[in-house]
Coordinates of C-alpha atoms in Angstrom, one line a residue:
Chain D
M1 CA 20.8 -5.5 20.9
M2 CA 19.1 -8.5 19.0
R3 CA 18.5 -12.0 20.1
A4 CA 21.0 -14.6 19.3
D5 CA 18.7 -16.3 17.0
L6 CA 17.7 -13.0 15.3
K7 CA 21.2 -12.3 14.4
V8 CA 21.7 -15.5 12.6
I9 CA 18.3 -14.9 10.6
Y10 CA 19.3 -11.4 9.7
Q11 CA 22.4 -12.8 7.7
W12 CA 20.4 -15.3 6.0
V13 CA 17.5 -13.0 4.6
P14 CA 18.2 -11.8 0.9
P15 CA 17.8 -7.9 0.3
G16 CA 14.5 -6.9 -0.7
A17 CA 12.8 -10.1 0.1
R18 CA 9.0 -10.3 0.8
I19 CA 8.6 -11.6 4.4
L20 CA 6.0 -12.9 6.7
D21 CA 7.2 -13.0 10.2
L22 CA 4.8 -15.4 12.4
G23 CA 4.9 -14.3 15.9
C24 CA 7.0 -11.2 15.2
G25 CA 6.9 -9.8 18.8
D26 CA 8.0 -6.2 19.1
G27 CA 8.7 -6.0 15.4
T28 CA 12.5 -5.7 15.9
L29 CA 13.6 -8.2 13.1
L30 CA 11.2 -6.8 10.5
D31 CA 12.2 -3.1 11.5
V32 CA 15.8 -3.8 11.2
L33 CA 15.5 -5.8 8.0
A34 CA 13.3 -3.1 6.4
R35 CA 15.9 -0.4 7.2
D36 CA 19.1 -2.4 6.4
K37 CA 17.9 -4.6 3.7
Q38 CA 14.7 -3.1 2.3
V39 CA 12.4 -5.9 3.0
T40 CA 8.8 -5.8 3.1
G41 CA 6.0 -7.7 4.7
Y42 CA 3.9 -8.2 7.6
G43 CA 4.2 -9.5 11.0
L44 CA 1.5 -11.7 12.8
E45 CA 1.2 -11.2 16.5
I46 CA -1.4 -11.7 19.2
D47 CA 0.4 -10.0 22.3
P48 CA -0.9 -6.6 22.5
D49 CA 2.3 -4.9 23.8
G50 CA 4.0 -6.5 20.8
I51 CA 1.5 -5.2 18.5
T52 CA 1.6 -1.7 19.8
Q53 CA 5.3 -1.8 19.7
C54 CA 5.2 -2.9 15.9
I55 CA 2.7 -0.1 15.0
Q56 CA 5.0 2.7 16.8
K57 CA 7.8 1.3 14.8
G58 CA 6.1 1.5 11.6
V59 CA 6.0 -2.2 11.2
N60 CA 2.9 -3.7 9.4
V61 CA 1.6 -6.0 12.1
I62 CA -1.7 -8.0 11.8
E63 CA -3.3 -9.5 15.1
Q64 CA -3.7 -13.0 14.2
N65 CA -3.8 -16.3 15.9
L66 CA -1.2 -18.5 14.4
D67 CA -3.4 -21.7 15.4
Q68 CA -6.0 -20.5 12.8
G69 CA -3.6 -20.8 10.1
L70 CA -2.5 -18.6 7.1
A71 CA -5.5 -18.7 5.0
N72 CA -5.5 -15.0 4.4
F73 CA -2.1 -15.2 2.6
G74 CA -2.2 -16.8 -0.7
D75 CA 0.1 -19.5 -2.3
D76 CA 3.7 -18.0 -3.0
T77 CA 2.8 -14.6 -2.0
C78 CA 6.1 -14.3 0.0
D79 CA 9.7 -15.1 -0.4
L80 CA 10.5 -16.2 3.0
V81 CA 8.3 -17.1 6.1
I82 CA 10.1 -16.7 9.4
M83 CA 8.8 -18.0 12.7
T84 CA 10.9 -17.4 15.8
Q85 CA 10.4 -19.1 19.1
A86 CA 6.7 -20.0 18.3
L87 CA 6.6 -23.5 16.7
Q88 CA 6.6 -25.2 20.2
A89 CA 3.5 -23.1 21.2
L90 CA 1.2 -24.1 18.2
R91 CA -1.4 -26.7 18.4
R92 CA -0.1 -28.4 15.2
P93 CA 3.3 -27.4 14.6
D94 CA 3.5 -30.0 11.5
M95 CA 0.5 -28.3 9.8
M96 CA 1.8 -24.7 10.3
L97 CA 5.0 -25.9 8.4
D98 CA 2.7 -27.0 5.4
E99 CA 1.1 -23.7 5.7
M100 CA 4.4 -21.7 5.8
L101 CA 5.7 -23.5 2.9
R102 CA 2.5 -23.0 0.8
V103 CA 2.9 -19.1 1.4
A104 CA 6.7 -19.2 0.5
N105 CA 9.2 -21.6 -0.8
E106 CA 11.5 -21.0 1.9
C107 CA 11.2 -20.8 5.7
I108 CA 13.3 -20.0 8.8
I109 CA 12.2 -21.4 12.0
T110 CA 13.7 -21.4 15.6
F111 CA 12.7 -23.1 18.4
P112 CA 14.1 -24.1 22.2
N113 CA 15.9 -27.2 21.7
F114 CA 14.8 -29.6 24.3
A115 CA 17.7 -31.7 24.0
Y116 CA 20.2 -29.1 25.1
W117 CA 22.4 -30.7 27.8
R118 CA 21.3 -28.2 30.5
H119 CA 17.7 -29.2 29.9
R120 CA 18.7 -32.9 29.8
A121 CA 20.7 -32.3 33.2
Y122 CA 17.8 -30.7 34.8
L123 CA 15.4 -33.4 33.9
G124 CA 17.9 -36.3 34.2
F125 CA 19.6 -35.3 37.5
R126 CA 17.0 -33.2 39.4
G127 CA 14.0 -34.9 38.1
Y128 CA 11.9 -31.8 37.3
M129 CA 10.8 -30.3 33.9
P130 CA 13.7 -28.2 32.9
V131 CA 13.4 -24.3 33.4
S132 CA 15.9 -22.2 31.8
K133 CA 16.6 -18.9 30.0
S134 CA 15.0 -20.4 26.8
L135 CA 12.2 -22.3 28.7
P136 CA 11.4 -20.0 31.5
H137 CA 7.7 -21.4 32.3
A138 CA 6.6 -23.8 35.0
W139 CA 5.1 -27.0 33.6
Y140 CA 1.6 -26.0 34.3
D141 CA 1.3 -22.4 32.8
T142 CA 3.8 -22.9 29.9
P143 CA 2.5 -22.0 26.3
N144 CA 5.1 -24.4 24.9
I145 CA 2.9 -27.4 24.6
H146 CA 4.9 -29.0 21.7
L147 CA 8.6 -28.9 22.8
S148 CA 11.0 -30.8 20.5
T149 CA 14.7 -31.3 19.8
F150 CA 17.2 -30.5 17.0
N151 CA 16.8 -34.3 15.8
D152 CA 12.9 -34.4 16.1
F153 CA 12.6 -31.4 13.7
E154 CA 15.0 -32.9 11.3
Q155 CA 13.2 -36.2 11.3
L156 CA 10.0 -34.3 10.5
C157 CA 11.5 -32.4 7.7
Q158 CA 12.8 -35.8 6.3
E159 CA 9.3 -37.2 6.8
K160 CA 7.7 -34.4 4.9
G161 CA 10.5 -34.6 2.3
L162 CA 11.7 -30.8 2.8
I163 CA 15.2 -29.6 2.0
I164 CA 17.1 -28.6 5.0
S165 CA 19.6 -25.8 3.4
D166 CA 21.0 -24.4 6.6
R167 CA 20.9 -25.0 10.2
A168 CA 22.5 -23.3 13.2
V169 CA 22.2 -23.0 16.9
G170 CA 21.7 -20.0 18.9
N171 CA 23.4 -20.1 22.3
G172 CA 23.7 -16.3 23.3
E173 CA 27.3 -15.8 23.8
H174 CA 28.6 -19.2 22.7
E175 CA 26.9 -19.6 19.3
G176 CA 30.2 -20.0 17.5
H177 CA 31.5 -22.7 19.7
W178 CA 32.8 -25.7 18.0
S179 CA 30.9 -28.1 20.4
S180 CA 27.4 -26.8 19.4
R181 CA 28.3 -26.9 15.6
L182 CA 29.6 -30.6 16.1
W183 CA 26.8 -31.8 18.2
P184 CA 23.9 -29.2 18.1
N185 CA 21.2 -31.6 19.6
L186 CA 23.3 -31.6 22.8
F187 CA 24.9 -28.2 22.9
G188 CA 22.5 -26.1 21.0
E189 CA 20.1 -24.1 23.2
T190 CA 18.2 -22.7 20.3
A191 CA 17.6 -24.5 17.1
I192 CA 17.7 -22.6 13.8
F193 CA 16.5 -24.0 10.5
R194 CA 16.5 -22.9 7.0
I195 CA 14.2 -25.1 5.0
S196 CA 12.7 -25.2 1.6
R197 CA 10.0 -27.3 -0.3
G198 CA 11.3 -30.7 -1.7
R199 CA 11.0 -31.3 -5.4
Chain A
M1 CA -3.8 35.9 28.0
D2 CA -6.4 33.8 26.5
N3 CA -4.6 30.6 27.0
D4 CA -4.5 31.1 31.0
T5 CA -8.3 31.6 31.1
R6 CA -8.8 28.6 28.8
K7 CA -6.7 26.5 31.1
S8 CA -8.6 27.5 34.1
R9 CA -11.8 26.7 32.8
F10 CA -11.0 23.4 30.8
P11 CA -9.0 20.3 31.3
D12 CA -5.3 20.5 30.4
D13 CA -5.6 18.1 27.7
S14 CA -8.5 19.7 26.1
V15 CA -8.3 21.8 23.1
G16 CA -10.4 24.2 25.1
L17 CA -12.8 26.7 23.4
V18 CA -13.4 26.1 19.7
K19 CA -15.6 28.1 17.1
P20 CA -16.9 26.5 14.1
Q21 CA -16.2 27.9 10.7
I22 CA -18.1 27.9 7.4
A23 CA -16.6 27.5 4.0
H24 CA -18.7 28.3 1.0
F25 CA -18.4 26.7 -2.2
D26 CA -19.9 28.2 -5.4
S27 CA -18.9 25.7 -8.2
P28 CA -21.6 22.9 -8.6
L29 CA -20.9 19.6 -7.1
A30 CA -21.9 16.5 -9.4
L31 CA -23.1 13.7 -7.2
A32 CA -23.3 9.9 -7.8
C33 CA -27.1 10.2 -8.1
G34 CA -27.0 12.0 -11.2
R35 CA -28.0 15.5 -9.7
S36 CA -25.7 18.2 -8.6
L37 CA -25.4 20.7 -5.8
P38 CA -25.2 24.1 -7.3
A39 CA -23.5 25.7 -4.2
Y40 CA -23.0 24.4 -0.6
D41 CA -21.7 25.3 2.7
L42 CA -19.4 23.0 4.9
I43 CA -19.3 23.8 8.7
Y44 CA -16.0 22.6 10.1
E45 CA -13.8 23.1 13.1
T46 CA -10.1 23.0 13.1
Y47 CA -7.7 22.3 16.4
G48 CA -4.0 23.0 16.6
T49 CA -1.9 24.7 14.1
L50 CA -0.9 24.3 10.4
N51 CA 2.7 24.1 10.0
E52 CA 4.4 26.2 7.3
Q53 CA 4.9 23.2 5.0
R54 CA 1.2 22.3 5.6
T55 CA 2.2 18.7 6.0
N56 CA 0.5 18.2 9.6
A57 CA -3.1 18.2 8.6
V58 CA -5.5 15.4 10.0
L59 CA -9.0 14.9 8.6
I60 CA -11.7 13.6 11.0
C61 CA -14.6 11.9 9.2
H62 CA -17.7 11.6 11.3
A63 CA -20.2 8.7 11.9
L64 CA -24.0 8.4 11.4
S65 CA -25.1 11.1 13.9
G66 CA -21.7 12.9 14.2
H67 CA -20.6 16.2 13.1
H68 CA -17.9 18.9 12.9
H69 CA -17.8 19.3 16.7
A70 CA -15.3 16.6 17.5
A71 CA -13.3 18.3 20.4
G72 CA -13.2 21.0 22.8
Y73 CA -16.1 23.2 24.0
H74 CA -18.4 25.8 22.3
S75 CA -18.9 27.8 25.7
S76 CA -17.5 27.5 29.3
D77 CA -21.2 26.2 30.2
D78 CA -20.9 23.3 27.8
R79 CA -21.4 20.1 30.1
K80 CA -19.9 17.9 27.4
P81 CA -16.9 18.2 25.0
G82 CA -17.0 17.4 21.3
W83 CA -18.0 13.7 20.3
W84 CA -14.3 12.6 20.0
D85 CA -12.6 14.6 22.8
A86 CA -11.3 11.5 24.2
H87 CA -8.9 11.0 21.2
I88 CA -8.3 14.5 20.0
G89 CA -6.4 17.3 22.1
P90 CA -2.9 18.0 23.4
G91 CA -1.0 14.8 24.3
K92 CA -3.8 12.5 23.3
S93 CA -4.1 9.9 20.3
I94 CA -4.4 12.8 17.7
D95 CA -2.0 15.1 19.4
T96 CA -3.0 18.7 18.6
N97 CA 0.6 19.8 19.8
R98 CA 1.7 18.1 16.5
F99 CA -1.4 17.9 14.3
F100 CA -3.5 20.4 12.6
V101 CA -7.0 18.8 13.0
V102 CA -9.8 19.5 10.6
A103 CA -13.3 18.0 11.6
V104 CA -16.1 18.7 9.1
N105 CA -20.0 18.2 8.9
N106 CA -21.0 16.3 6.0
L107 CA -23.3 17.4 3.2
G108 CA -26.8 16.3 4.1
G109 CA -26.0 16.9 7.8
C110 CA -28.0 19.1 10.1
H111 CA -25.6 20.9 12.1
G112 CA -24.5 23.6 9.7
S113 CA -23.4 22.2 6.4
T114 CA -25.9 22.3 3.5
G115 CA -28.7 19.6 4.2
P116 CA -32.3 19.1 3.9
C117 CA -32.7 21.9 6.5
A118 CA -31.2 24.4 4.1
T119 CA -32.9 26.2 1.4
D120 CA -33.1 25.1 -2.0
P121 CA -31.7 28.3 -4.2
E122 CA -33.9 27.0 -7.1
T123 CA -37.3 27.0 -5.4
G124 CA -36.5 29.1 -2.3
R125 CA -38.2 26.4 -0.3
Q126 CA -36.5 24.4 2.2
W127 CA -34.8 21.2 0.6
G128 CA -36.5 18.8 2.8
P129 CA -37.0 15.4 1.3
D130 CA -35.8 16.9 -2.0
F131 CA -32.4 17.1 -1.0
P132 CA -30.4 15.0 -3.3
M133 CA -29.2 11.5 -2.2
M134 CA -25.5 11.4 -1.1
T135 CA -22.9 8.8 -1.1
V136 CA -19.6 8.5 0.7
G137 CA -17.9 9.2 -2.7
D138 CA -19.8 12.5 -3.0
W139 CA -18.8 13.4 0.7
V140 CA -15.2 12.7 -0.1
H141 CA -15.3 15.1 -3.1
S142 CA -16.8 17.8 -1.1
Q143 CA -14.2 17.3 1.8
A144 CA -11.4 17.5 -0.8
R145 CA -12.5 20.8 -2.0
L146 CA -12.5 21.9 1.6
A147 CA -8.8 20.8 1.7
D148 CA -8.2 22.9 -1.3
Q149 CA -9.6 25.7 0.0
L150 CA -7.6 25.3 3.3
G151 CA -4.5 25.0 1.2
I152 CA -4.1 21.3 2.4
E153 CA -2.6 19.2 -0.6
R154 CA -2.2 16.2 1.4
F155 CA -3.3 14.9 4.7
A156 CA -0.7 13.5 7.3
A157 CA -3.6 11.2 8.1
I158 CA -7.3 10.6 7.5
V159 CA -9.1 9.2 10.5
G160 CA -12.7 7.9 11.0
G161 CA -14.8 5.3 13.0
S162 CA -17.9 3.5 11.7
L163 CA -19.3 5.3 8.7
G164 CA -16.3 7.6 9.1
G165 CA -14.0 4.8 8.3
M166 CA -15.9 4.3 5.0
Q167 CA -15.0 7.9 4.2
V168 CA -11.3 7.2 4.8
M169 CA -11.5 4.1 2.7
Q170 CA -13.0 6.3 0.0
W171 CA -10.3 8.9 0.3
T172 CA -7.5 6.4 -0.2
L173 CA -9.3 5.1 -3.5
A174 CA -10.5 8.5 -4.9
Y175 CA -7.6 10.6 -3.8
P176 CA -4.6 8.3 -3.0
E177 CA -1.9 11.0 -3.5
R178 CA -3.6 13.2 -0.9
V179 CA -3.7 10.6 2.1
A180 CA -0.3 9.9 3.7
N181 CA -1.9 7.6 6.3
A182 CA -5.5 5.8 6.8
V183 CA -7.0 5.0 10.1
I184 CA -10.2 3.0 9.9
I185 CA -11.9 2.1 13.2
A186 CA -14.8 -0.1 13.8
A187 CA -15.8 0.2 10.2
T188 CA -16.9 -2.0 7.4
H189 CA -16.3 -2.1 3.6
K190 CA -19.9 -2.8 3.2
L191 CA -23.0 -3.2 5.3
S192 CA -24.3 -6.7 5.7
A193 CA -28.1 -7.7 5.1
Q194 CA -28.6 -7.6 8.9
N195 CA -27.2 -3.9 9.0
I196 CA -29.4 -2.7 6.1
A197 CA -32.3 -4.3 7.7
F198 CA -31.7 -2.4 10.8
N199 CA -31.5 0.6 8.8
E200 CA -34.8 0.0 7.0
V201 CA -36.7 -0.5 10.4
A202 CA -35.2 3.0 11.5
R203 CA -36.4 4.6 8.2
Q204 CA -40.0 3.1 8.5
A205 CA -40.1 4.2 11.9
I206 CA -39.6 7.7 10.6
R207 CA -41.4 7.6 7.5
S208 CA -44.5 6.1 9.0
D209 CA -44.8 8.6 11.7
P210 CA -47.9 10.7 11.0
D211 CA -46.1 13.9 11.6
F212 CA -43.4 13.0 8.8
N213 CA -45.7 14.2 5.9
D214 CA -43.6 12.8 3.3
G215 CA -40.7 14.7 4.6
W216 CA -42.3 18.3 4.4
Y217 CA -42.8 18.3 8.0
A218 CA -41.0 21.8 8.5
E219 CA -43.8 23.1 5.9
H220 CA -46.4 21.6 8.0
G221 CA -45.0 23.0 11.1
T222 CA -44.8 19.3 12.7
V223 CA -41.6 17.3 13.6
P224 CA -41.5 13.6 13.2
R225 CA -40.5 13.0 16.9
R226 CA -41.8 9.6 17.5
G227 CA -40.3 8.1 14.3
L228 CA -37.0 9.7 15.0
K229 CA -37.0 8.4 18.7
L230 CA -37.8 4.9 17.6
A231 CA -35.3 4.9 15.1
R232 CA -32.5 6.1 17.4
M233 CA -33.7 3.7 19.9
V234 CA -33.3 0.6 17.5
G235 CA -29.9 2.2 16.5
H236 CA -28.8 2.4 20.0
I237 CA -29.4 -1.1 20.7
T238 CA -27.0 -2.1 17.8
Y239 CA -24.3 0.4 19.2
L240 CA -24.3 -1.6 22.4
S241 CA -23.0 -5.0 23.1
E242 CA -25.3 -7.4 25.0
D243 CA -22.8 -7.6 27.9
A244 CA -22.6 -3.9 28.2
M245 CA -26.3 -3.5 28.3
G246 CA -26.5 -6.3 30.8
T247 CA -23.8 -4.7 33.1
K248 CA -25.4 -1.2 32.8
F249 CA -29.0 -2.3 33.4
G250 CA -29.4 -5.9 34.0
R251 CA -33.0 -6.4 34.6
D252 CA -33.0 -3.5 37.2
L253 CA -36.4 -2.0 37.7
R254 CA -37.1 1.8 38.2
S255 CA -39.2 1.1 41.3
D256 CA -39.1 -1.6 43.6
D257 CA -42.0 -3.7 42.2
L258 CA -43.6 -4.5 38.9
N259 CA -46.5 -2.4 38.0
F260 CA -48.1 -4.8 35.3
G261 CA -48.5 -1.9 32.9
Y262 CA -46.8 -0.4 29.6
D263 CA -44.9 2.5 31.4
V264 CA -41.5 2.5 31.8
E265 CA -40.6 -0.5 34.2
F266 CA -37.0 -1.6 33.4
Q267 CA -34.1 0.8 33.6
V268 CA -33.0 -0.3 30.0
E269 CA -36.4 1.0 28.9
S270 CA -35.8 4.2 30.6
Y271 CA -32.5 4.5 29.2
L272 CA -33.4 3.9 25.6
R273 CA -36.5 6.3 25.9
Y274 CA -34.2 9.0 27.2
Q275 CA -31.7 8.5 24.4
G276 CA -34.4 8.5 21.8
D277 CA -36.2 11.6 23.2
A278 CA -33.0 13.6 23.5
F279 CA -32.2 12.7 19.9
S280 CA -35.4 13.3 18.3
T281 CA -35.2 17.1 19.5
A282 CA -31.7 17.4 18.2
F283 CA -31.6 15.6 15.0
D284 CA -33.2 16.1 11.6
A285 CA -35.4 13.3 10.4
N286 CA -34.6 13.8 6.6
T287 CA -30.8 13.9 7.6
Y288 CA -31.1 10.7 9.5
L289 CA -32.9 8.9 6.6
L290 CA -30.0 10.3 4.0
M291 CA -27.2 9.2 6.4
T292 CA -28.5 5.6 6.6
K293 CA -28.9 5.4 2.9
V294 CA -25.4 6.5 2.5
L295 CA -24.2 3.7 4.7
D296 CA -26.4 1.4 2.8
Y297 CA -24.8 2.2 -0.7
F298 CA -21.2 2.1 0.4
D299 CA -19.6 -1.0 -1.4
P300 CA -16.3 -0.3 -3.2
A301 CA -15.9 -3.8 -4.4
A302 CA -19.1 -3.8 -6.1
A303 CA -17.7 -2.1 -9.0
H304 CA -14.9 -4.8 -9.2
G305 CA -17.3 -7.9 -9.2
G306 CA -17.0 -8.1 -5.5
D307 CA -13.2 -8.3 -5.5
L308 CA -12.3 -5.9 -2.5
A309 CA -8.4 -6.4 -3.2
A310 CA -9.1 -5.2 -6.8
A311 CA -11.0 -2.1 -5.4
L312 CA -8.4 -1.1 -3.0
A313 CA -5.7 -1.2 -5.9
P314 CA -5.4 2.6 -6.0
A315 CA -4.6 3.0 -2.4
R316 CA -0.9 4.1 -1.7
C317 CA -0.7 4.8 1.9
P318 CA -0.1 2.6 5.0
F319 CA -3.4 1.7 6.7
L320 CA -4.2 1.1 10.4
V321 CA -7.3 -0.9 10.9
V322 CA -8.8 -1.3 14.2
S323 CA -11.9 -3.4 15.4
F324 CA -13.6 -4.1 18.8
T325 CA -14.2 -7.6 20.2
T326 CA -17.9 -7.0 21.3
D327 CA -18.9 -4.8 18.1
W328 CA -21.8 -6.8 16.5
R329 CA -22.8 -3.9 14.5
F330 CA -19.5 -4.1 12.3
P331 CA -17.8 -7.0 13.9
P332 CA -14.1 -7.7 13.9
T333 CA -14.7 -10.1 10.9
R334 CA -15.8 -7.1 8.7
S335 CA -12.3 -5.4 9.6
Q336 CA -10.6 -8.7 9.1
E337 CA -12.0 -9.0 5.6
L338 CA -10.8 -5.4 4.8
V339 CA -7.4 -6.3 6.2
D340 CA -7.2 -9.5 4.3
A341 CA -8.0 -7.4 0.9
L342 CA -5.4 -5.1 1.7
I343 CA -2.9 -7.8 2.1
H344 CA -3.9 -9.5 -1.1
A345 CA -3.5 -6.1 -2.6
G346 CA 0.2 -5.8 -1.4
K347 CA -0.8 -2.6 0.8
R348 CA 0.8 -1.8 4.1
V349 CA -1.4 -2.6 7.0
S350 CA -1.6 -3.0 10.6
Y351 CA -4.5 -4.4 12.5
A352 CA -5.4 -4.5 16.2
N353 CA -8.8 -6.2 17.4
I354 CA -9.3 -4.5 20.9
D355 CA -10.9 -6.2 23.7
S356 CA -13.6 -4.0 24.9
P357 CA -17.0 -4.7 26.4
H358 CA -18.7 -1.7 24.9
G359 CA -19.7 -2.8 21.5
H360 CA -19.7 -0.6 18.5
D361 CA -19.6 2.5 20.7
A362 CA -16.0 1.5 21.9
F363 CA -14.7 3.5 19.0
L364 CA -15.9 6.7 20.8
L365 CA -14.5 5.8 24.3
P366 CA -11.2 5.9 25.9
E367 CA -9.7 2.5 26.5
P368 CA -5.9 1.9 27.3
R369 CA -5.1 -0.5 24.7
Y370 CA -7.0 1.3 21.9
Q371 CA -5.2 4.4 22.9
A372 CA -1.9 2.9 22.8
V373 CA -2.3 1.7 19.2
F374 CA -4.0 4.8 18.1
A375 CA -1.4 7.1 19.6
G376 CA 1.4 4.6 18.6
F377 CA 0.3 4.8 14.9
M378 CA -0.1 8.6 15.0
A379 CA 3.2 9.2 16.7
R380 CA 5.0 7.2 13.9
V381 CA 2.9 9.2 11.4
A382 CA 4.3 12.4 13.0
R383 CA 7.9 10.9 13.1
D384 CA 7.8 10.0 9.4
L385 CA 6.7 13.3 8.1
G386 CA 9.2 15.0 10.4
V387 CA 6.1 16.9 12.2
H388 CA 7.1 18.5 15.5
T389 CA 5.5 20.9 17.6
P390 CA 4.9 23.9 15.6

């Protein structure tokens, strides 16, 4: 069973693409894409269990800290760079975005939407930092040091002159619901963006 | 029958009692140095069973002071098993229930393969220092001939740590169609100046020993033990991390007080002397010199203007590269250079940097994460090749 955001990405990936998956976890996405769509490429990960599971699956995985950049990948060496649920844990998400779009012309990025209504309610009514399924950590030990919203990310893309070719929300069971399509910043639990370099 | 007695004497996950075999080769082997070996022997051991399709063979390449005895025991009195017993055996990373393992002693060695201690057929005299200089490439050619003799067209995996990892690299370049998977552990694609410097100190220690006699010590009835001991002591320091040494010995003294002399006072001195002494009676000085030169020479990128990715172009198989955080002999950055070059060359590669306090020696030891990565890769190798318990 694939995570909601991975299901959306699966549909967007063209067959035979050369992919770089940043924070590839246990390699599920790359494994399924390799089998169903004949994609090739590498996953980067730092979690030991994730790395072991990738290796068991036969997914190419490199132990590498994303905060150190992607200097070992040349310009335009991939068709697509994917980063799921990792942007918010990086020291400089904006610089990573530049790096990703140097390696490939197209990127797919997913992250927890801090403006999701449940998060807003948690903070607004209860007065505590939100803890939820997509944000499971306490404020003091969370790896998520750069939380942002659907709108924040769109703004950053605009400032950088990037093209947003697709966007979607991952809400587990309710991803197709009309409310999250209409008001993603409020009803989208996970933000999913497909972006490419501007001209 | 035999199995029952074996099980009672040795651990369940051991390959048990093993016996070395010798393969003889009569056709000359042309060497990189320009000379050739007219005929030679290779001593090797095998564990597990070769399947009918001959697809489940795994070749083990050994490091500087290694040999063909990688796993199991030569007799029930053996105190220690083979040098990589932690990773080869039933249910271990290289699972002998699935794989047929071949471990060979390299040419120039002193454990039964033709080397400086053997007789030169032309002169009838011991080869001694006249034994031709070897390279990793020469070794790989000789190993390929052994594979021919064993009827192994293609190895399911070729695996090696340290200098062994260099041989694995070379296999993927010289015989890409004969390697289905490559496992390179705690290795480097070339020695650094510091690595060569340490090797040179070791060589000078041996060569300046008055008992060395320019390498003709056997004819003089001497053994350059002091030189070999020093060489091993220096080498040993580079195999351990500072932390591992600190944890193991600290500044512990052998007796309660300082005795203000040059006898052994600190535990670390005692340990190094013990290691050096043990090695100096078990290893051949000419072999040690030769092995260090093999290390120094290896640099597949040199023929490609230093472009390692270009050098790796012939390789076809998936790679697993493993390094250890405290290894300062062949540090993780060396492995990462190899991984980056493999990526640039568009090869399939996975890389894990294992957190271990044991320095370079970590590749020999069992460590849960190392074992999980290693076993995970080998399990995938078995699955892909449809290799099951024969």
